[in-house]
Amino acid sequence: MVVVVVVLRLQLLNILGVIYRYKKLKEMSPEERKSTTSRTVMIGGKAFATCTNAKRIVKLVNDVGAVVNSDPEVNSYLKVVFVPNYNVTVAEVLIPGSELSQHISTAGMEASGTSNMKFALNGCLIIGTLDGANVEIREEVGEENFFLFGATAEDVPRLRKERENGLFKPDPRFEEAKKFIRSGVFGSYDYNPLLDSLEGNSGYGRGDYFLVGYDFPSYMDAQEKVDEAYRDKKRWLKMSILSTAGSGKFSSDRTISQYAKEIWNIEECRVP
Ligand SMILES: *[C@@H]1O[C@H](CO)[C@@H](O)[C@H](O)[C@H]1NC(C)=O
């Protein structure tokens, strides 16, 4: 079972992916479900007090969990858990227990900071965009040990411009996931204001500034590659070991000695 932890990184893309996965599992026969890769998806993080849409996302994660976890057809293949009050104490338990971590912020936002390093050091594989430290981690652990997807920072301004000009064509899978939420399967809460932020081509709170719709198809394709890799235990284990082995650069020893040299200008003082 793959355990996935996400800390505040574009949870909307994550939960839309879970919703699509749930819909596909529902459409499968019991036989077909048996050949899929089971997952427990854990989502943590806090919503900024005035960020209504972030609060709606937390609500959506909880609503999806309530439906999926009590669905006897699906709940041995998919579980969704929102981890309240995520902090370093919780992280100490969750990070070593995770197998896949999602660092899926829009490229160029510099939002994938250092928690991805903690996951990589603990043998967890990463699915992510070319944002923040993901770029460095991928370089260190090797591209074959990293599940990459999404627009690059270089693409983002052009993609936003294209969207403004009405040239964005959403992937049918993305439309399907949104429609599924709007159908009311996850309860009576009105998710239209949240989903509307992904619609339209421009205007305040509209036009999908974070390119969730653009990244969605390549995100889902990368998730399929994750499932495939996980089914091959030997391959997954190898990727995991190489991921940890390649993460030495992110140790605090290296970081502190580099700071001492380049920023603080201090000599090391050996303890006898
Ligand atoms: C994290 O939160 C828990 C309660 O949810 C608390 O007991 C713990 O002390 C917190 N850890 C830190 C480092 O603040």
PDB file of C-alpha atoms and ligand atoms in Angstrom:
ATOM      1  CA  MET A   1       0.000   0.000   0.000  1.00  0.00           C
ATOM      2  CA  VAL A   2       1.343   3.369  -0.950  1.00  0.00           C
ATOM      3  CA  VAL A   3       1.008   6.014   1.683  1.00  0.00           C
ATOM      4  CA  VAL A   4       1.012   9.551   0.440  1.00  0.00           C
ATOM      5  CA  VAL A   5       1.532  12.655   2.462  1.00  0.00           C
ATOM      6  CA  VAL A   6       1.054  16.098   1.152  1.00  0.00           C
ATOM      7  CA  VAL A   7       1.802  19.204   3.076  1.00  0.00           C
ATOM      8  CA  LEU A   8      -0.026  22.200   1.692  1.00  0.00           C
ATOM      9  CA  ARG A   9       1.231  21.684  -1.868  1.00  0.00           C
ATOM     10  CA  LEU A  10      -1.537  22.270  -4.258  1.00  0.00           C
ATOM     11  CA  GLN A  11      -3.940  19.989  -2.420  1.00  0.00           C
ATOM     12  CA  LEU A  12      -6.599  20.774  -4.966  1.00  0.00           C
ATOM     13  CA  LEU A  13      -4.685  18.936  -7.699  1.00  0.00           C
ATOM     14  CA  ASN A  14      -4.100  16.069  -5.270  1.00  0.00           C
ATOM     15  CA  ILE A  15      -7.723  15.687  -4.188  1.00  0.00           C
ATOM     16  CA  LEU A  16      -9.002  16.023  -7.767  1.00  0.00           C
ATOM     17  CA  GLY A  17      -6.661  13.153  -8.648  1.00  0.00           C
ATOM     18  CA  VAL A  18      -8.066  11.102  -5.763  1.00  0.00           C
ATOM     19  CA  ILE A  19     -11.622  11.882  -6.898  1.00  0.00           C
ATOM     20  CA  TYR A  20     -10.833  10.739 -10.429  1.00  0.00           C
ATOM     21  CA  ARG A  21      -9.232   7.578  -9.047  1.00  0.00           C
ATOM     22  CA  TYR A  22     -12.327   6.904  -6.927  1.00  0.00           C
ATOM     23  CA  LYS A  23     -14.622   7.359  -9.923  1.00  0.00           C
ATOM     24  CA  LYS A  24     -12.561   4.927 -12.008  1.00  0.00           C
ATOM     25  CA  LEU A  25     -12.527   2.352  -9.182  1.00  0.00           C
ATOM     26  CA  LYS A  26     -16.324   2.641  -8.950  1.00  0.00           C
ATOM     27  CA  GLU A  27     -16.642   1.946 -12.669  1.00  0.00           C
ATOM     28  CA  MET A  28     -14.492  -1.208 -12.481  1.00  0.00           C
ATOM     29  CA  SER A  29     -15.705  -4.741 -11.862  1.00  0.00           C
ATOM     30  CA  PRO A  30     -14.580  -6.395  -8.586  1.00  0.00           C
ATOM     31  CA  GLU A  31     -12.137  -8.461 -10.672  1.00  0.00           C
ATOM     32  CA  GLU A  32     -10.619  -5.385 -12.324  1.00  0.00           C
ATOM     33  CA  ARG A  33     -10.207  -3.665  -8.952  1.00  0.00           C
ATOM     34  CA  LYS A  34      -8.059  -6.534  -7.731  1.00  0.00           C
ATOM     35  CA  SER A  35      -5.369  -5.719 -10.287  1.00  0.00           C
ATOM     36  CA  THR A  36      -5.045  -2.073  -9.196  1.00  0.00           C
ATOM     37  CA  THR A  37      -2.539  -0.678  -6.706  1.00  0.00           C
ATOM     38  CA  SER A  38      -4.105   0.145  -3.333  1.00  0.00           C
ATOM     39  CA  ARG A  39      -3.454   3.507  -1.787  1.00  0.00           C
ATOM     40  CA  THR A  40      -3.925   5.373   1.416  1.00  0.00           C
ATOM     41  CA  VAL A  41      -3.715   9.071   0.727  1.00  0.00           C
ATOM     42  CA  MET A  42      -2.917  11.314   3.655  1.00  0.00           C
ATOM     43  CA  ILE A  43      -3.248  15.048   3.331  1.00  0.00           C
ATOM     44  CA  GLY A  44      -2.051  17.469   5.963  1.00  0.00           C
ATOM     45  CA  GLY A  45      -1.578  21.208   6.118  1.00  0.00           C
ATOM     46  CA  LYS A  46      -3.286  24.314   7.355  1.00  0.00           C
ATOM     47  CA  ALA A  47      -5.452  26.861   5.612  1.00  0.00           C
ATOM     48  CA  PHE A  48      -4.531  30.524   6.066  1.00  0.00           C
ATOM     49  CA  ALA A  49      -7.285  32.208   8.124  1.00  0.00           C
ATOM     50  CA  THR A  50      -8.589  34.396   5.306  1.00  0.00           C
ATOM     51  CA  CYS A  51      -8.076  31.938   2.464  1.00  0.00           C
ATOM     52  CA  THR A  52     -11.614  30.670   1.937  1.00  0.00           C
ATOM     53  CA  ASN A  53     -10.733  28.387  -0.947  1.00  0.00           C
ATOM     54  CA  ALA A  54      -7.999  26.668   1.082  1.00  0.00           C
ATOM     55  CA  LYS A  55     -10.629  26.015   3.778  1.00  0.00           C
ATOM     56  CA  ARG A  56     -12.964  24.643   1.130  1.00  0.00           C
ATOM     57  CA  ILE A  57     -10.201  22.283  -0.005  1.00  0.00           C
ATOM     58  CA  VAL A  58      -9.766  20.979   3.566  1.00  0.00           C
ATOM     59  CA  LYS A  59     -13.539  20.474   3.712  1.00  0.00           C
ATOM     60  CA  LEU A  60     -13.472  18.663   0.358  1.00  0.00           C
ATOM     61  CA  VAL A  61     -10.678  16.331   1.521  1.00  0.00           C
ATOM     62  CA  ASN A  62     -12.747  15.455   4.606  1.00  0.00           C
ATOM     63  CA  ASP A  63     -15.947  14.981   2.588  1.00  0.00           C
ATOM     64  CA  VAL A  64     -14.183  12.751   0.051  1.00  0.00           C
ATOM     65  CA  GLY A  65     -12.665  10.720   2.914  1.00  0.00           C
ATOM     66  CA  ALA A  66     -16.086  10.225   4.535  1.00  0.00           C
ATOM     67  CA  VAL A  67     -17.557   8.840   1.295  1.00  0.00           C
ATOM     68  CA  VAL A  68     -14.582   6.796   0.070  1.00  0.00           C
ATOM     69  CA  ASN A  69     -13.650   5.255   3.429  1.00  0.00           C
ATOM     70  CA  SER A  70     -17.177   4.011   4.036  1.00  0.00           C
ATOM     71  CA  ASP A  71     -17.659   2.655   0.504  1.00  0.00           C
ATOM     72  CA  PRO A  72     -17.308  -1.141   0.853  1.00  0.00           C
ATOM     73  CA  GLU A  73     -16.657  -1.604  -2.899  1.00  0.00           C
ATOM     74  CA  VAL A  74     -13.654   0.671  -2.870  1.00  0.00           C
ATOM     75  CA  ASN A  75     -12.268   1.120   0.644  1.00  0.00           C
ATOM     76  CA  SER A  76      -9.796  -1.730   0.482  1.00  0.00           C
ATOM     77  CA  TYR A  77      -8.248  -0.049  -2.585  1.00  0.00           C
ATOM     78  CA  LEU A  78      -8.401   3.594  -1.592  1.00  0.00           C
ATOM     79  CA  LYS A  79      -8.508   5.483   1.683  1.00  0.00           C
ATOM     80  CA  VAL A  80      -8.358   9.225   2.214  1.00  0.00           C
ATOM     81  CA  VAL A  81      -7.274  10.733   5.508  1.00  0.00           C
ATOM     82  CA  PHE A  82      -6.954  14.363   6.492  1.00  0.00           C
ATOM     83  CA  VAL A  83      -4.307  14.767   9.188  1.00  0.00           C
ATOM     84  CA  PRO A  84      -5.313  17.657  11.450  1.00  0.00           C
ATOM     85  CA  ASN A  85      -2.740  19.948  13.086  1.00  0.00           C
ATOM     86  CA  TYR A  86       0.119  18.764  10.937  1.00  0.00           C
ATOM     87  CA  ASN A  87       3.397  19.792  12.558  1.00  0.00           C
ATOM     88  CA  VAL A  88       6.936  18.441  13.035  1.00  0.00           C
ATOM     89  CA  THR A  89       5.845  16.042  15.791  1.00  0.00           C
ATOM     90  CA  VAL A  90       3.334  14.435  13.423  1.00  0.00           C
ATOM     91  CA  ALA A  91       5.898  14.585  10.598  1.00  0.00           C
ATOM     92  CA  GLU A  92       8.384  12.549  12.649  1.00  0.00           C
ATOM     93  CA  VAL A  93       5.945   9.639  12.499  1.00  0.00           C
ATOM     94  CA  LEU A  94       4.460  10.180   9.047  1.00  0.00           C
ATOM     95  CA  ILE A  95       7.585  10.833   7.009  1.00  0.00           C
ATOM     96  CA  PRO A  96       9.414   7.553   7.781  1.00  0.00           C
ATOM     97  CA  GLY A  97       6.150   5.657   7.195  1.00  0.00           C
ATOM     98  CA  SER A  98       5.406   7.124   3.760  1.00  0.00           C
ATOM     99  CA  GLU A  99       6.226   5.562   0.422  1.00  0.00           C
ATOM    100  CA  LEU A 100       5.310   8.348  -1.954  1.00  0.00           C
ATOM    101  CA  SER A 101       5.270  12.047  -1.257  1.00  0.00           C
ATOM    102  CA  GLN A 102       3.624  14.635  -3.459  1.00  0.00           C
ATOM    103  CA  HIS A 103       5.371  17.948  -4.070  1.00  0.00           C
ATOM    104  CA  ILE A 104       3.174  19.228  -6.795  1.00  0.00           C
ATOM    105  CA  SER A 105       3.254  23.016  -6.660  1.00  0.00           C
ATOM    106  CA  THR A 106       3.124  24.996  -9.884  1.00  0.00           C
ATOM    107  CA  ALA A 107       6.653  25.290 -11.277  1.00  0.00           C
ATOM    108  CA  GLY A 108       8.270  28.616 -10.436  1.00  0.00           C
ATOM    109  CA  MET A 109       6.264  29.166  -7.210  1.00  0.00           C
ATOM    110  CA  GLU A 110       9.249  27.949  -5.132  1.00  0.00           C
ATOM    111  CA  ALA A 111       6.702  26.215  -2.923  1.00  0.00           C
ATOM    112  CA  SER A 112       8.367  22.804  -2.730  1.00  0.00           C
ATOM    113  CA  GLY A 113      10.825  23.656   0.004  1.00  0.00           C
ATOM    114  CA  THR A 114      12.598  21.227   2.313  1.00  0.00           C
ATOM    115  CA  SER A 115      10.046  18.652   3.438  1.00  0.00           C
ATOM    116  CA  ASN A 116      10.651  16.838   0.150  1.00  0.00           C
ATOM    117  CA  MET A 117      14.283  16.413   1.285  1.00  0.00           C
ATOM    118  CA  LYS A 118      13.098  14.836   4.532  1.00  0.00           C
ATOM    119  CA  PHE A 119      10.947  12.368   2.626  1.00  0.00           C
ATOM    120  CA  ALA A 120      13.736  11.501   0.170  1.00  0.00           C
ATOM    121  CA  LEU A 121      16.214  10.955   3.018  1.00  0.00           C
ATOM    122  CA  ASN A 122      13.749   8.493   4.550  1.00  0.00           C
ATOM    123  CA  GLY A 123      13.382   6.306   1.456  1.00  0.00           C
ATOM    124  CA  CYS A 124      10.173   7.865   0.210  1.00  0.00           C
ATOM    125  CA  LEU A 125       9.818   8.452  -3.525  1.00  0.00           C
ATOM    126  CA  ILE A 126       8.630  11.777  -4.854  1.00  0.00           C
ATOM    127  CA  ILE A 127       6.080  12.716  -7.457  1.00  0.00           C
ATOM    128  CA  GLY A 128       6.570  16.329  -8.317  1.00  0.00           C
ATOM    129  CA  THR A 129       6.908  19.271 -10.634  1.00  0.00           C
ATOM    130  CA  LEU A 130      10.104  21.099 -11.514  1.00  0.00           C
ATOM    131  CA  ASP A 131       9.607  23.489  -8.597  1.00  0.00           C
ATOM    132  CA  GLY A 132      11.847  24.505  -5.697  1.00  0.00           C
ATOM    133  CA  ALA A 133      14.061  21.795  -4.239  1.00  0.00           C
ATOM    134  CA  ASN A 134      12.396  19.123  -6.414  1.00  0.00           C
ATOM    135  CA  VAL A 135      14.786  20.233  -9.141  1.00  0.00           C
ATOM    136  CA  GLU A 136      17.866  19.608  -6.981  1.00  0.00           C
ATOM    137  CA  ILE A 137      16.512  16.352  -5.529  1.00  0.00           C
ATOM    138  CA  ARG A 138      15.821  14.981  -8.987  1.00  0.00           C
ATOM    139  CA  GLU A 139      19.373  15.872 -10.023  1.00  0.00           C
ATOM    140  CA  GLU A 140      20.810  14.102  -6.988  1.00  0.00           C
ATOM    141  CA  VAL A 141      18.670  10.938  -6.943  1.00  0.00           C
ATOM    142  CA  GLY A 142      18.508  10.560 -10.723  1.00  0.00           C
ATOM    143  CA  GLU A 143      15.562  11.255 -13.015  1.00  0.00           C
ATOM    144  CA  GLU A 144      14.687   7.537 -13.204  1.00  0.00           C
ATOM    145  CA  ASN A 145      13.996   7.615  -9.457  1.00  0.00           C
ATOM    146  CA  PHE A 146      11.660  10.622  -9.524  1.00  0.00           C
ATOM    147  CA  PHE A 147       8.105  10.846 -10.904  1.00  0.00           C
ATOM    148  CA  LEU A 148       8.096  14.099 -12.843  1.00  0.00           C
ATOM    149  CA  PHE A 149       5.125  15.844 -14.419  1.00  0.00           C
ATOM    150  CA  GLY A 150       3.735  19.267 -15.217  1.00  0.00           C
ATOM    151  CA  ALA A 151       4.584  22.589 -16.792  1.00  0.00           C
ATOM    152  CA  THR A 152       8.058  24.047 -16.334  1.00  0.00           C
ATOM    153  CA  ALA A 153       8.627  27.503 -14.838  1.00  0.00           C
ATOM    154  CA  GLU A 154       9.575  28.669 -18.321  1.00  0.00           C
ATOM    155  CA  ASP A 155       6.193  27.520 -19.731  1.00  0.00           C
ATOM    156  CA  VAL A 156       4.026  29.113 -17.048  1.00  0.00           C
ATOM    157  CA  PRO A 157       3.801  32.743 -18.300  1.00  0.00           C
ATOM    158  CA  ARG A 158       3.027  31.566 -21.843  1.00  0.00           C
ATOM    159  CA  LEU A 159       0.385  29.113 -20.585  1.00  0.00           C
ATOM    160  CA  ARG A 160      -1.309  31.849 -18.540  1.00  0.00           C
ATOM    161  CA  LYS A 161      -1.323  34.129 -21.572  1.00  0.00           C
ATOM    162  CA  GLU A 162      -2.814  31.381 -23.737  1.00  0.00           C
ATOM    163  CA  ARG A 163      -5.510  30.804 -21.158  1.00  0.00           C
ATOM    164  CA  GLU A 164      -6.352  34.517 -21.096  1.00  0.00           C
ATOM    165  CA  ASN A 165      -6.750  34.332 -24.841  1.00  0.00           C
ATOM    166  CA  GLY A 166      -9.186  31.444 -24.525  1.00  0.00           C
ATOM    167  CA  LEU A 167      -6.827  28.877 -26.010  1.00  0.00           C
ATOM    168  CA  PHE A 168      -6.848  26.386 -23.101  1.00  0.00           C
ATOM    169  CA  LYS A 169      -8.490  23.032 -23.862  1.00  0.00           C
ATOM    170  CA  PRO A 170      -9.105  21.009 -20.701  1.00  0.00           C
ATOM    171  CA  ASP A 171      -8.424  17.288 -20.641  1.00  0.00           C
ATOM    172  CA  PRO A 172     -11.659  15.227 -20.479  1.00  0.00           C
ATOM    173  CA  ARG A 173     -10.422  13.553 -17.259  1.00  0.00           C
ATOM    174  CA  PHE A 174     -10.229  16.963 -15.572  1.00  0.00           C
ATOM    175  CA  GLU A 175     -13.769  17.849 -16.645  1.00  0.00           C
ATOM    176  CA  GLU A 176     -14.965  14.458 -15.434  1.00  0.00           C
ATOM    177  CA  ALA A 177     -13.474  14.940 -11.940  1.00  0.00           C
ATOM    178  CA  LYS A 178     -15.074  18.392 -11.509  1.00  0.00           C
ATOM    179  CA  LYS A 179     -18.430  17.170 -12.807  1.00  0.00           C
ATOM    180  CA  PHE A 180     -18.327  14.283 -10.336  1.00  0.00           C
ATOM    181  CA  ILE A 181     -17.970  16.745  -7.420  1.00  0.00           C
ATOM    182  CA  ARG A 182     -20.759  18.942  -8.782  1.00  0.00           C
ATOM    183  CA  SER A 183     -23.046  15.877  -8.982  1.00  0.00           C
ATOM    184  CA  GLY A 184     -23.177  15.917  -5.179  1.00  0.00           C
ATOM    185  CA  VAL A 185     -21.547  12.505  -4.451  1.00  0.00           C
ATOM    186  CA  PHE A 186     -19.512  14.095  -1.673  1.00  0.00           C
ATOM    187  CA  GLY A 187     -22.409  15.721   0.137  1.00  0.00           C
ATOM    188  CA  SER A 188     -24.504  18.826  -0.067  1.00  0.00           C
ATOM    189  CA  TYR A 189     -21.798  21.453   0.517  1.00  0.00           C
ATOM    190  CA  ASP A 190     -21.654  23.913  -2.372  1.00  0.00           C
ATOM    191  CA  TYR A 191     -18.265  23.423  -4.031  1.00  0.00           C
ATOM    192  CA  ASN A 192     -19.105  25.658  -6.985  1.00  0.00           C
ATOM    193  CA  PRO A 193     -17.157  28.685  -5.657  1.00  0.00           C
ATOM    194  CA  LEU A 194     -14.043  26.479  -5.342  1.00  0.00           C
ATOM    195  CA  LEU A 195     -14.491  24.815  -8.715  1.00  0.00           C
ATOM    196  CA  ASP A 196     -15.259  28.149 -10.359  1.00  0.00           C
ATOM    197  CA  SER A 197     -11.689  29.237  -9.571  1.00  0.00           C
ATOM    198  CA  LEU A 198     -10.654  26.636 -12.159  1.00  0.00           C
ATOM    199  CA  GLU A 199     -13.097  27.928 -14.774  1.00  0.00           C
ATOM    200  CA  GLY A 200     -13.098  30.934 -17.071  1.00  0.00           C
ATOM    201  CA  ASN A 201     -10.039  32.401 -18.667  1.00  0.00           C
ATOM    202  CA  SER A 202      -9.435  35.535 -16.593  1.00  0.00           C
ATOM    203  CA  GLY A 203     -10.747  37.675 -13.758  1.00  0.00           C
ATOM    204  CA  TYR A 204     -10.224  37.733  -9.996  1.00  0.00           C
ATOM    205  CA  GLY A 205     -10.330  34.213  -8.486  1.00  0.00           C
ATOM    206  CA  ARG A 206     -10.917  32.668 -11.896  1.00  0.00           C
ATOM    207  CA  GLY A 207      -8.858  31.428 -14.826  1.00  0.00           C
ATOM    208  CA  ASP A 208      -6.980  28.719 -12.846  1.00  0.00           C
ATOM    209  CA  TYR A 209      -3.927  30.816 -11.931  1.00  0.00           C
ATOM    210  CA  PHE A 210      -2.076  27.747 -10.597  1.00  0.00           C
ATOM    211  CA  LEU A 211      -2.601  25.754 -13.818  1.00  0.00           C
ATOM    212  CA  VAL A 212      -4.297  22.834 -12.063  1.00  0.00           C
ATOM    213  CA  GLY A 213      -6.183  22.042 -15.272  1.00  0.00           C
ATOM    214  CA  TYR A 214      -3.061  22.196 -17.400  1.00  0.00           C
ATOM    215  CA  ASP A 215      -1.056  19.925 -15.070  1.00  0.00           C
ATOM    216  CA  PHE A 216      -3.892  17.462 -14.376  1.00  0.00           C
ATOM    217  CA  PRO A 217      -3.413  15.063 -17.331  1.00  0.00           C
ATOM    218  CA  SER A 218       0.359  14.757 -16.903  1.00  0.00           C
ATOM    219  CA  TYR A 219      -0.188  14.360 -13.133  1.00  0.00           C
ATOM    220  CA  MET A 220      -2.577  11.469 -13.728  1.00  0.00           C
ATOM    221  CA  ASP A 221      -0.157   9.888 -16.211  1.00  0.00           C
ATOM    222  CA  ALA A 222       2.649  10.157 -13.643  1.00  0.00           C
ATOM    223  CA  GLN A 223       0.375   8.542 -11.026  1.00  0.00           C
ATOM    224  CA  GLU A 224      -0.118   5.600 -13.370  1.00  0.00           C
ATOM    225  CA  LYS A 225       3.649   5.255 -13.591  1.00  0.00           C
ATOM    226  CA  VAL A 226       3.778   5.264  -9.776  1.00  0.00           C
ATOM    227  CA  ASP A 227       1.242   2.417  -9.633  1.00  0.00           C
ATOM    228  CA  GLU A 228       3.169   0.452 -12.216  1.00  0.00           C
ATOM    229  CA  ALA A 229       6.496   0.926 -10.414  1.00  0.00           C
ATOM    230  CA  TYR A 230       4.932  -0.041  -7.075  1.00  0.00           C
ATOM    231  CA  ARG A 231       3.634  -3.336  -8.450  1.00  0.00           C
ATOM    232  CA  ASP A 232       7.265  -4.318  -9.137  1.00  0.00           C
ATOM    233  CA  LYS A 233       8.494  -4.599  -5.528  1.00  0.00           C
ATOM    234  CA  LYS A 234      12.134  -5.090  -6.514  1.00  0.00           C
ATOM    235  CA  ARG A 235      12.131  -2.021  -8.718  1.00  0.00           C
ATOM    236  CA  TRP A 236      10.418   0.118  -6.080  1.00  0.00           C
ATOM    237  CA  LEU A 237      12.888  -0.992  -3.412  1.00  0.00           C
ATOM    238  CA  LYS A 238      15.792  -0.138  -5.678  1.00  0.00           C
ATOM    239  CA  MET A 239      14.357   3.303  -6.421  1.00  0.00           C
ATOM    240  CA  SER A 240      13.798   3.883  -2.727  1.00  0.00           C
ATOM    241  CA  ILE A 241      17.343   2.892  -1.750  1.00  0.00           C
ATOM    242  CA  LEU A 242      18.843   5.035  -4.509  1.00  0.00           C
ATOM    243  CA  SER A 243      16.649   7.933  -3.455  1.00  0.00           C
ATOM    244  CA  THR A 244      17.993   7.817   0.098  1.00  0.00           C
ATOM    245  CA  ALA A 245      21.554   7.179  -1.065  1.00  0.00           C
ATOM    246  CA  GLY A 246      21.392  10.170  -3.402  1.00  0.00           C
ATOM    247  CA  SER A 247      20.018  12.513  -0.734  1.00  0.00           C
ATOM    248  CA  GLY A 248      23.225  12.913   1.252  1.00  0.00           C
ATOM    249  CA  LYS A 249      23.619  16.450  -0.021  1.00  0.00           C
ATOM    250  CA  PHE A 250      20.517  17.480   1.941  1.00  0.00           C
ATOM    251  CA  SER A 251      21.909  16.493   5.325  1.00  0.00           C
ATOM    252  CA  SER A 252      22.155  19.278   7.897  1.00  0.00           C
ATOM    253  CA  ASP A 253      25.945  18.616   8.199  1.00  0.00           C
ATOM    254  CA  ARG A 254      26.497  19.658   4.597  1.00  0.00           C
ATOM    255  CA  THR A 255      24.101  22.595   4.876  1.00  0.00           C
ATOM    256  CA  ILE A 256      25.688  23.974   8.029  1.00  0.00           C
ATOM    257  CA  SER A 257      29.264  23.640   6.769  1.00  0.00           C
ATOM    258  CA  GLN A 258      28.291  25.450   3.562  1.00  0.00           C
ATOM    259  CA  TYR A 259      26.635  28.243   5.584  1.00  0.00           C
ATOM    260  CA  ALA A 260      29.691  28.451   7.845  1.00  0.00           C
ATOM    261  CA  LYS A 261      31.950  28.858   4.845  1.00  0.00           C
ATOM    262  CA  GLU A 262      29.936  31.026   2.458  1.00  0.00           C
ATOM    263  CA  ILE A 263      27.683  33.081   4.698  1.00  0.00           C
ATOM    264  CA  TRP A 264      28.945  33.225   8.273  1.00  0.00           C
ATOM    265  CA  ASN A 265      32.646  33.145   7.369  1.00  0.00           C
ATOM    266  CA  ILE A 266      33.553  31.062  10.390  1.00  0.00           C
ATOM    267  CA  GLU A 267      36.098  28.311  10.939  1.00  0.00           C
ATOM    268  CA  GLU A 268      35.074  24.934  12.296  1.00  0.00           C
ATOM    269  CA  CYS A 269      35.952  24.297  15.915  1.00  0.00           C
ATOM    270  CA  ARG A 270      36.480  20.614  16.659  1.00  0.00           C
ATOM    271  CA  VAL A 271      35.306  19.318  20.021  1.00  0.00           C
ATOM    272  CA  PRO A 272      38.199  17.385  21.584  1.00  0.00           C
TER     273      PRO A 272
HETATM  274  C1  LIG B   1       2.320  19.243  17.420  1.00  0.00           C
HETATM  275  O1  LIG B   1       0.963  19.220  17.777  1.00  0.00           O
HETATM  276  C2  LIG B   1       0.646  18.378  18.876  1.00  0.00           C
HETATM  277  C3  LIG B   1      -0.848  18.477  19.124  1.00  0.00           C
HETATM  278  O2  LIG B   1      -1.587  18.375  17.976  1.00  0.00           O
HETATM  279  C4  LIG B   1       1.420  18.794  20.121  1.00  0.00           C
HETATM  280  O3  LIG B   1       1.198  17.855  21.169  1.00  0.00           O
HETATM  281  C5  LIG B   1       2.904  18.863  19.817  1.00  0.00           C
HETATM  282  O4  LIG B   1       3.614  19.380  20.923  1.00  0.00           O
HETATM  283  C6  LIG B   1       3.142  19.743  18.585  1.00  0.00           C
HETATM  284  N1  LIG B   1       4.555  19.746  18.262  1.00  0.00           N
HETATM  285  C7  LIG B   1       5.273  20.855  18.096  1.00  0.00           C
HETATM  286  C8  LIG B   1       6.716  20.662  17.770  1.00  0.00           C
HETATM  287  O5  LIG B   1       4.816  21.974  18.197  1.00  0.00           O
END
